Short mmCIF file of C-alpha atoms in Angstrom, two decimals:
data_model
loop_
_atom_site.label_atom_id
_atom_site.label_comp_id
_atom_site.label_asym_id
_atom_site.label_seq_id
_atom_site.Cartn_x
_atom_site.Cartn_y
_atom_site.Cartn_z
CA GLU A 681 -32.44 1.99 -42.34
CA ARG A 682 -33.69 -1.58 -42.70
CA GLU A 683 -30.23 -2.75 -43.69
CA ALA A 684 -28.63 -0.95 -40.75
CA ARG A 685 -31.08 -2.58 -38.35
CA ALA A 686 -30.36 -5.99 -39.89
CA ARG A 687 -26.59 -5.41 -39.55
CA ARG A 688 -27.00 -4.40 -35.87
CA LYS A 689 -29.13 -7.47 -35.23
CA GLU A 690 -26.57 -9.71 -36.91
CA ALA A 691 -23.72 -8.07 -34.96
CA HIS A 692 -25.66 -8.63 -31.75
CA LYS A 693 -26.14 -12.32 -32.60
CA GLU A 694 -22.42 -12.67 -33.32
CA ALA A 695 -21.53 -10.98 -30.02
CA LEU A 696 -23.84 -13.35 -28.14
CA ALA A 697 -22.30 -16.34 -29.89
CA LEU A 698 -18.81 -15.15 -28.94
CA LYS A 699 -19.88 -14.67 -25.32
CA ARG A 700 -21.39 -18.16 -25.22
CA ALA A 701 -18.24 -19.68 -26.73
CA GLU A 702 -16.06 -17.87 -24.19
CA LEU A 703 -18.29 -18.99 -21.33
CA LYS A 704 -18.13 -22.57 -22.58
CA ARG A 705 -14.33 -22.34 -22.74
CA LEU A 706 -14.10 -20.94 -19.22
CA LYS A 707 -16.39 -23.64 -17.86
CA ALA A 708 -14.23 -26.31 -19.49
CA LEU A 709 -11.11 -24.80 -17.91
CA LYS A 710 -12.79 -24.68 -14.50
CA ARG A 711 -13.95 -28.29 -14.82
CA ALA A 712 -10.42 -29.38 -15.76
CA GLU A 713 -9.07 -27.52 -12.72
CA ILE A 714 -11.61 -29.20 -10.44
CA LEU A 715 -10.84 -32.63 -11.87
CA GLU A 716 -7.13 -32.03 -11.34
CA ARG A 717 -7.77 -31.09 -7.71
CA LEU A 718 -9.94 -34.18 -7.30
CA GLU A 719 -7.07 -36.33 -8.56
CA GLN A 720 -4.81 -34.70 -5.97
CA ILE A 721 -7.38 -35.44 -3.26
CA LYS A 722 -7.62 -39.05 -4.43
CA GLU A 723 -3.85 -39.42 -4.36
CA ILE A 724 -3.51 -37.94 -0.88
CA SER A 725 -6.53 -39.66 0.65
CA GLY A 726 -6.01 -43.07 -0.85
CA GLY A 727 -8.67 -42.64 -3.53
CA ALA A 728 -11.70 -44.48 -2.26
CA ARG A 729 -13.01 -41.64 -0.12
CA ALA A 730 -12.94 -39.03 -2.88
CA ASP A 731 -14.94 -41.27 -5.23
CA ALA A 732 -17.98 -40.84 -2.96
CA LEU A 733 -18.18 -37.09 -3.64
CA ASP A 734 -20.90 -35.91 -6.02
CA LEU A 735 -19.26 -33.31 -8.25
CA ASP A 736 -21.65 -33.43 -11.19
CA GLY A 737 -24.75 -31.82 -9.67
CA ASP A 738 -25.40 -28.24 -8.61
CA PHE A 739 -23.35 -27.15 -5.62
CA ASP A 740 -25.21 -27.45 -2.32
CA PRO A 741 -23.02 -26.38 0.63
CA ASP A 742 -24.92 -28.51 3.17
CA LYS A 743 -24.79 -31.60 0.96
CA PHE A 744 -21.08 -31.01 0.28
CA ASP A 745 -20.32 -30.65 4.01
CA ALA A 746 -22.19 -33.88 4.73
CA GLN A 747 -20.28 -35.71 1.98
CA MET A 748 -16.95 -34.38 3.23
CA ALA A 749 -17.79 -35.36 6.82
CA GLN A 750 -18.73 -38.85 5.65
CA ALA A 751 -15.62 -39.27 3.48
CA PHE A 752 -13.10 -37.50 5.70
CA GLY A 753 -14.45 -37.85 9.24
CA ASP A 754 -12.64 -38.35 12.54
CA GLU A 755 -11.44 -41.78 11.44
CA TYR A 756 -9.62 -40.29 8.44
CA TYR A 757 -7.89 -37.60 10.49
CA ALA A 758 -6.92 -40.04 13.24
CA GLU A 759 -5.45 -42.29 10.55
CA SER A 760 -3.44 -39.43 9.04
CA GLU A 761 -1.87 -38.52 12.39
CA THR A 762 -0.25 -41.95 12.60
CA ASP A 763 0.46 -42.53 8.91
CA PRO A 764 4.24 -42.36 8.26
CA LYS A 765 3.73 -41.13 4.65
CA PHE A 766 1.61 -38.27 5.96
CA LEU A 767 4.18 -37.39 8.60
CA GLU A 768 7.02 -37.48 6.03
CA ARG A 769 5.46 -34.61 4.15
CA GLY A 770 5.33 -32.57 7.34
CA GLU A 771 1.57 -32.09 7.26
CA ALA A 772 0.70 -33.36 10.74
#
């Protein structure tokens, strides 16, 4: 009975380790996806604006909205309406 309990405990530890490893892998994939999207934003926006975004901390919707408004405010959208590269892609 003692051996069976020890085996169950060891199996439980192994299952937890596998879950942690899978979670770590999924987080790494998500981070890579976010970084790829950030690179796309930098390319489209000209780069400087996207650098001001704080992507390392915990997500705070109000803080994110404020950062987006600061980086991509009315000036940015007015600029994009007259930018020939932007109009070429048919996004106006």
